[in-house]
Amino acid sequence: MKRIVFVGAGNISQAVIEGLIEGGHSRKNLLYIDRNKSNSAKLDKLKIKKYSINNVRSSDIFILAVKPKDALSAYAEICSLLKKPKIITLVAGIKSKKYLSQFANVELMRVMPNTSSRFKKGITALFNISASKVTQREIALLFKKVGMVLDIHKESHLDDFTGLVGSGPAYFFYLLQVYEKRIIKICDGDLKKKNLMISNLLEGVSKSIGSGETTDALIKAVASKKGTTEAGIKSFKSSGLSKSFDKGIAAAIKRSKEISGEF
């Protein structure tokens, strides 16, 4: 089995690695490069070893997961190790032409997973730039171990995916902060009960969506005439909650596009 080398071992790498381990991927074929002591400590606990550039293999697949400001230099370092490296970049915003203008003899893909990959509930977008069909298939199978995979056929759509899905979990966590402040009161401050209640609520919502019903139908199934749910929904509508939420997603997509112009 080919070795997967994570260049940058921050939150998204950790989420994918944990999901892969949960999905049965061999730890010995997962390696990382990162100077951050905190990240290293977390991966040490997972028994993931550091990658040694003295033991480079042509079959190694590099997952580039650094900050945008460090992406091009990290890319150049990888390209200096092999004649035609396999590089999968998870970095938001930076377009393929920026990478290829430095080194073009590369099997390159842009991939965007989200942190739900940790629980094998991830959603990962794949855009193939110059990778072989074999490599593309290998990467698709790899990320299917941590959730579902979506093939993207236009690179510009990655910005939409990044702002909508890549950042998606954080939007729901943000909204839940309002919800949990009230729910903890009925739990008398018991954090375990609060977390269990919210977890069960969200799992129920997930099951309902999986039933195939439209969201309008699901709302109507809960909201009765002149009832509590209807009152809440009316208030959300009058305060423009849906428009504000959509505006926030649009801002994230815009930021993803801006990043490409900064590097």
CSV table of C-alpha atoms in Angstrom, one decimal:
chain,number,residue,atom,x,y,z
A,1,MET,CA,0.0,0.0,0.0
A,2,LYS,CA,1.3,3.5,-0.9
A,3,ARG,CA,2.3,5.9,1.9
A,4,ILE,CA,0.3,9.0,2.5
A,5,VAL,CA,2.4,11.9,3.8
A,6,PHE,CA,0.6,14.8,5.4
A,7,VAL,CA,2.6,18.0,4.9
A,8,GLY,CA,1.1,20.1,7.8
A,9,ALA,CA,-0.6,18.3,10.6
A,10,GLY,CA,-3.2,20.8,11.8
A,11,ASN,CA,-6.9,20.3,12.4
A,12,ILE,CA,-7.9,19.1,8.9
A,13,SER,CA,-5.0,16.6,8.7
A,14,GLN,CA,-5.8,15.3,12.1
A,15,ALA,CA,-9.5,14.9,11.2
A,16,VAL,CA,-8.7,13.0,8.0
A,17,ILE,CA,-6.1,10.8,9.7
A,18,GLU,CA,-8.5,9.9,12.6
A,19,GLY,CA,-11.2,9.1,10.0
A,20,LEU,CA,-8.8,6.9,8.0
A,21,ILE,CA,-7.7,5.0,11.1
A,22,GLU,CA,-11.4,4.5,12.0
A,23,GLY,CA,-12.0,3.3,8.5
A,24,GLY,CA,-9.3,0.6,8.8
A,25,HIS,CA,-6.4,2.4,7.0
A,26,SER,CA,-3.0,1.1,8.2
A,27,ARG,CA,-1.2,3.6,10.5
A,28,LYS,CA,2.2,2.5,9.2
A,29,ASN,CA,1.3,4.0,5.8
A,30,LEU,CA,0.3,7.4,7.3
A,31,LEU,CA,3.1,9.8,7.9
A,32,TYR,CA,3.5,13.5,8.6
A,33,ILE,CA,5.7,16.6,8.3
A,34,ASP,CA,5.2,19.3,10.9
A,35,ARG,CA,7.4,21.3,13.2
A,36,ASN,CA,4.6,22.4,15.5
A,37,LYS,CA,5.0,20.6,18.9
A,38,SER,CA,1.3,20.5,19.7
A,39,ASN,CA,0.4,18.9,16.3
A,40,SER,CA,3.3,16.5,16.7
A,41,ALA,CA,2.2,15.5,20.2
A,42,LYS,CA,-1.4,14.8,18.9
A,43,LEU,CA,-0.2,12.6,16.1
A,44,ASP,CA,2.3,10.8,18.4
A,45,LYS,CA,-0.7,9.8,20.5
A,46,LEU,CA,-2.3,8.3,17.4
A,47,LYS,CA,1.0,6.5,16.7
A,48,ILE,CA,1.6,8.3,13.4
A,49,LYS,CA,5.3,8.6,12.6
A,50,LYS,CA,7.2,11.5,11.2
A,51,TYR,CA,8.3,11.4,7.5
A,52,SER,CA,12.0,11.2,6.8
A,53,ILE,CA,13.1,12.9,3.6
A,54,ASN,CA,16.0,10.4,3.6
A,55,ASN,CA,13.6,7.7,2.9
A,56,VAL,CA,11.6,9.1,0.0
A,57,ARG,CA,9.7,6.8,-2.3
A,58,SER,CA,8.5,7.6,-5.8
A,59,SER,CA,5.1,6.1,-4.9
A,60,ASP,CA,4.6,8.4,-1.9
A,61,ILE,CA,1.5,10.6,-2.1
A,62,PHE,CA,1.8,14.0,-0.4
A,63,ILE,CA,-1.2,15.7,1.1
A,64,LEU,CA,-0.4,19.5,1.3
A,65,ALA,CA,-2.3,20.9,4.3
A,66,VAL,CA,-0.5,24.0,5.3
A,67,LYS,CA,-1.6,27.7,5.6
A,68,PRO,CA,-2.0,29.5,2.2
A,69,LYS,CA,1.1,31.7,2.9
A,70,ASP,CA,3.2,28.5,3.2
A,71,ALA,CA,1.7,26.5,0.4
A,72,LEU,CA,3.9,27.4,-2.5
A,73,SER,CA,7.2,27.0,-0.6
A,74,ALA,CA,6.0,23.7,0.8
A,75,TYR,CA,5.0,22.6,-2.8
A,76,ALA,CA,8.5,23.6,-4.1
A,77,GLU,CA,10.2,21.5,-1.3
A,78,ILE,CA,8.1,18.4,-2.3
A,79,CYS,CA,8.9,18.9,-5.9
A,80,SER,CA,12.6,19.1,-5.1
A,81,LEU,CA,12.4,15.5,-3.7
A,82,LEU,CA,11.0,13.7,-6.7
A,83,LYS,CA,11.0,14.0,-10.5
A,84,LYS,CA,7.2,13.7,-10.7
A,85,PRO,CA,5.6,13.8,-7.3
A,86,LYS,CA,2.0,13.1,-6.5
A,87,ILE,CA,0.7,16.2,-4.6
A,88,ILE,CA,-2.9,16.6,-3.3
A,89,THR,CA,-3.4,20.1,-2.0
A,90,LEU,CA,-6.0,20.8,0.6
A,91,VAL,CA,-5.1,24.5,0.7
A,92,ALA,CA,-8.1,26.9,0.0
A,93,GLY,CA,-8.0,29.5,-2.6
A,94,ILE,CA,-4.7,28.9,-4.4
A,95,LYS,CA,-5.3,28.0,-8.0
A,96,SER,CA,-3.6,25.2,-9.9
A,97,LYS,CA,-1.8,27.6,-12.2
A,98,LYS,CA,0.1,29.1,-9.3
A,99,TYR,CA,1.5,25.7,-8.4
A,100,LEU,CA,2.2,24.7,-12.0
A,101,SER,CA,4.0,27.9,-12.8
A,102,GLN,CA,6.6,26.8,-10.3
A,103,PHE,CA,6.8,23.1,-11.3
A,104,ALA,CA,4.7,21.6,-14.0
A,105,ASN,CA,5.9,18.0,-13.9
A,106,VAL,CA,3.5,17.0,-11.1
A,107,GLU,CA,0.5,14.7,-10.6
A,108,LEU,CA,-1.6,17.5,-9.0
A,109,MET,CA,-5.1,17.5,-7.5
A,110,ARG,CA,-7.0,20.0,-5.4
A,111,VAL,CA,-9.1,18.4,-2.7
A,112,MET,CA,-11.3,20.0,-0.1
A,113,PRO,CA,-12.5,17.8,2.8
A,114,ASN,CA,-14.2,19.0,6.0
A,115,THR,CA,-13.6,18.2,9.6
A,116,SER,CA,-16.5,15.8,9.8
A,117,SER,CA,-14.1,13.4,8.2
A,118,ARG,CA,-13.0,12.6,11.7
A,119,PHE,CA,-16.3,10.7,12.2
A,120,LYS,CA,-16.4,9.2,8.7
A,121,LYS,CA,-19.1,11.8,7.9
A,122,GLY,CA,-17.0,14.0,5.8
A,123,ILE,CA,-17.8,15.6,2.4
A,124,THR,CA,-14.8,15.9,0.2
A,125,ALA,CA,-14.5,17.8,-3.2
A,126,LEU,CA,-12.0,16.5,-5.7
A,127,PHE,CA,-10.7,18.4,-8.7
A,128,ASN,CA,-8.1,16.6,-10.9
A,129,ILE,CA,-5.5,18.9,-12.4
A,130,SER,CA,-2.8,16.7,-13.8
A,131,ALA,CA,-3.0,13.4,-11.9
A,132,SER,CA,-3.2,10.1,-13.7
A,133,LYS,CA,-6.5,8.2,-13.7
A,134,VAL,CA,-4.9,5.7,-11.4
A,135,THR,CA,-3.9,8.3,-8.9
A,136,GLN,CA,-7.3,10.0,-9.1
A,137,ARG,CA,-9.0,6.7,-8.4
A,138,GLU,CA,-6.6,6.1,-5.4
A,139,ILE,CA,-7.4,9.5,-3.9
A,140,ALA,CA,-11.1,9.1,-4.4
A,141,LEU,CA,-11.0,5.7,-2.6
A,142,LEU,CA,-8.9,7.2,0.2
A,143,PHE,CA,-11.4,10.0,0.9
A,144,LYS,CA,-14.4,7.7,0.6
A,145,LYS,CA,-13.1,6.0,3.7
A,146,VAL,CA,-13.9,9.2,5.6
A,147,GLY,CA,-17.2,10.1,4.0
A,148,MET,CA,-18.7,11.0,0.6
A,149,VAL,CA,-16.7,12.3,-2.4
A,150,LEU,CA,-17.9,14.9,-4.9
A,151,ASP,CA,-16.1,15.3,-8.2
A,152,ILE,CA,-15.7,18.9,-9.2
A,153,HIS,CA,-15.3,19.6,-12.9
A,154,LYS,CA,-14.7,23.4,-12.7
A,155,GLU,CA,-11.9,24.7,-10.5
A,156,SER,CA,-13.9,27.9,-9.7
A,157,HIS,CA,-16.6,25.7,-8.0
A,158,LEU,CA,-14.0,24.8,-5.3
A,159,ASP,CA,-14.4,28.3,-3.9
A,160,ASP,CA,-18.1,27.7,-3.6
A,161,PHE,CA,-17.5,24.3,-2.0
A,162,THR,CA,-14.9,25.7,0.4
A,163,GLY,CA,-17.3,28.5,1.7
A,164,LEU,CA,-20.3,26.3,1.7
A,165,VAL,CA,-19.2,22.8,2.9
A,166,GLY,CA,-15.6,23.1,4.0
A,167,SER,CA,-16.6,25.8,6.5
A,168,GLY,CA,-20.1,24.3,7.0
A,169,PRO,CA,-19.6,22.6,10.3
A,170,ALA,CA,-18.4,25.9,11.9
A,171,TYR,CA,-21.7,27.6,10.8
A,172,PHE,CA,-23.8,25.1,12.6
A,173,PHE,CA,-21.6,25.2,15.7
A,174,TYR,CA,-22.0,29.0,15.7
A,175,LEU,CA,-25.8,28.7,15.6
A,176,LEU,CA,-25.8,26.0,18.2
A,177,GLN,CA,-24.0,28.4,20.6
A,178,VAL,CA,-27.3,30.4,20.9
A,179,TYR,CA,-29.3,27.2,21.3
A,180,GLU,CA,-27.1,25.6,23.9
A,181,LYS,CA,-27.2,28.7,26.2
A,182,ARG,CA,-30.9,28.1,26.6
A,183,ILE,CA,-30.9,24.4,26.7
A,184,ILE,CA,-28.4,24.2,29.5
A,185,LYS,CA,-30.8,26.0,31.7
A,186,ILE,CA,-33.3,23.1,31.5
A,187,CYS,CA,-30.4,20.8,32.3
A,188,ASP,CA,-29.5,22.7,35.5
A,189,GLY,CA,-26.1,23.4,34.1
A,190,ASP,CA,-25.3,19.7,33.5
A,191,LEU,CA,-22.9,19.8,30.4
A,192,LYS,CA,-23.2,16.0,29.8
A,193,LYS,CA,-27.0,16.2,29.6
A,194,LYS,CA,-26.8,19.3,27.4
A,195,ASN,CA,-24.4,17.7,25.0
A,196,LEU,CA,-26.5,14.5,24.8
A,197,MET,CA,-29.7,16.4,24.2
A,198,ILE,CA,-28.2,18.4,21.4
A,199,SER,CA,-26.5,15.3,19.9
A,200,ASN,CA,-29.8,13.4,19.9
A,201,LEU,CA,-31.6,16.4,18.4
A,202,LEU,CA,-29.1,16.7,15.6
A,203,GLU,CA,-29.1,12.9,14.9
A,204,GLY,CA,-32.9,13.1,14.7
A,205,VAL,CA,-32.7,15.9,12.2
A,206,SER,CA,-30.1,14.0,10.2
A,207,LYS,CA,-32.4,10.9,10.1
A,208,SER,CA,-35.4,13.1,9.0
A,209,ILE,CA,-33.4,14.6,6.1
A,210,GLY,CA,-32.3,11.1,5.1
A,211,SER,CA,-36.0,10.1,4.8
A,212,GLY,CA,-36.2,12.0,1.5
A,213,GLU,CA,-38.8,14.6,2.7
A,214,THR,CA,-38.3,18.2,1.6
A,215,THR,CA,-37.2,20.6,4.3
A,216,ASP,CA,-40.5,22.5,3.9
A,217,ALA,CA,-42.4,19.3,4.6
A,218,LEU,CA,-40.3,18.5,7.6
A,219,ILE,CA,-40.9,22.0,9.1
A,220,LYS,CA,-44.7,21.6,8.5
A,221,ALA,CA,-44.6,18.3,10.3
A,222,VAL,CA,-43.4,20.1,13.4
A,223,ALA,CA,-45.1,23.4,13.2
A,224,SER,CA,-48.8,23.5,14.0
A,225,LYS,CA,-51.1,26.5,13.5
A,226,LYS,CA,-50.6,29.2,16.1
A,227,GLY,CA,-48.2,26.9,18.0
A,228,THR,CA,-44.8,27.5,19.5
A,229,THR,CA,-42.8,26.3,16.4
A,230,GLU,CA,-44.8,28.6,14.1
A,231,ALA,CA,-44.1,31.6,16.4
A,232,GLY,CA,-40.3,30.8,16.3
A,233,ILE,CA,-40.3,30.4,12.5
A,234,LYS,CA,-42.2,33.7,12.0
A,235,SER,CA,-39.7,35.5,14.3
A,236,PHE,CA,-36.7,34.1,12.3
A,237,LYS,CA,-38.3,35.2,9.0
A,238,SER,CA,-39.1,38.7,10.3
A,239,SER,CA,-35.5,39.2,11.6
A,240,GLY,CA,-34.1,38.1,8.2
A,241,LEU,CA,-32.2,35.1,9.6
A,242,SER,CA,-32.1,33.1,6.4
A,243,LYS,CA,-30.7,36.2,4.5
A,244,SER,CA,-28.1,36.8,7.1
A,245,PHE,CA,-27.0,33.1,7.0
A,246,ASP,CA,-26.8,33.2,3.2
A,247,LYS,CA,-24.8,36.4,3.4
A,248,GLY,CA,-22.3,34.8,5.7
A,249,ILE,CA,-21.8,31.9,3.3
A,250,ALA,CA,-21.4,34.3,0.4
A,251,ALA,CA,-18.7,36.2,2.4
A,252,ALA,CA,-16.8,32.9,3.0
A,253,ILE,CA,-16.9,32.1,-0.8
A,254,LYS,CA,-15.7,35.6,-1.6
A,255,ARG,CA,-12.8,35.2,0.8
A,256,SER,CA,-11.8,31.9,-0.8
A,257,LYS,CA,-11.6,33.7,-4.1
A,258,GLU,CA,-9.6,36.6,-2.6
A,259,ILE,CA,-7.0,34.2,-1.2
A,260,SER,CA,-5.9,33.2,-4.7
A,261,GLY,CA,-5.1,36.8,-5.5
A,262,GLU,CA,-2.9,37.2,-2.4
A,263,PHE,CA,-0.3,34.5,-3.3
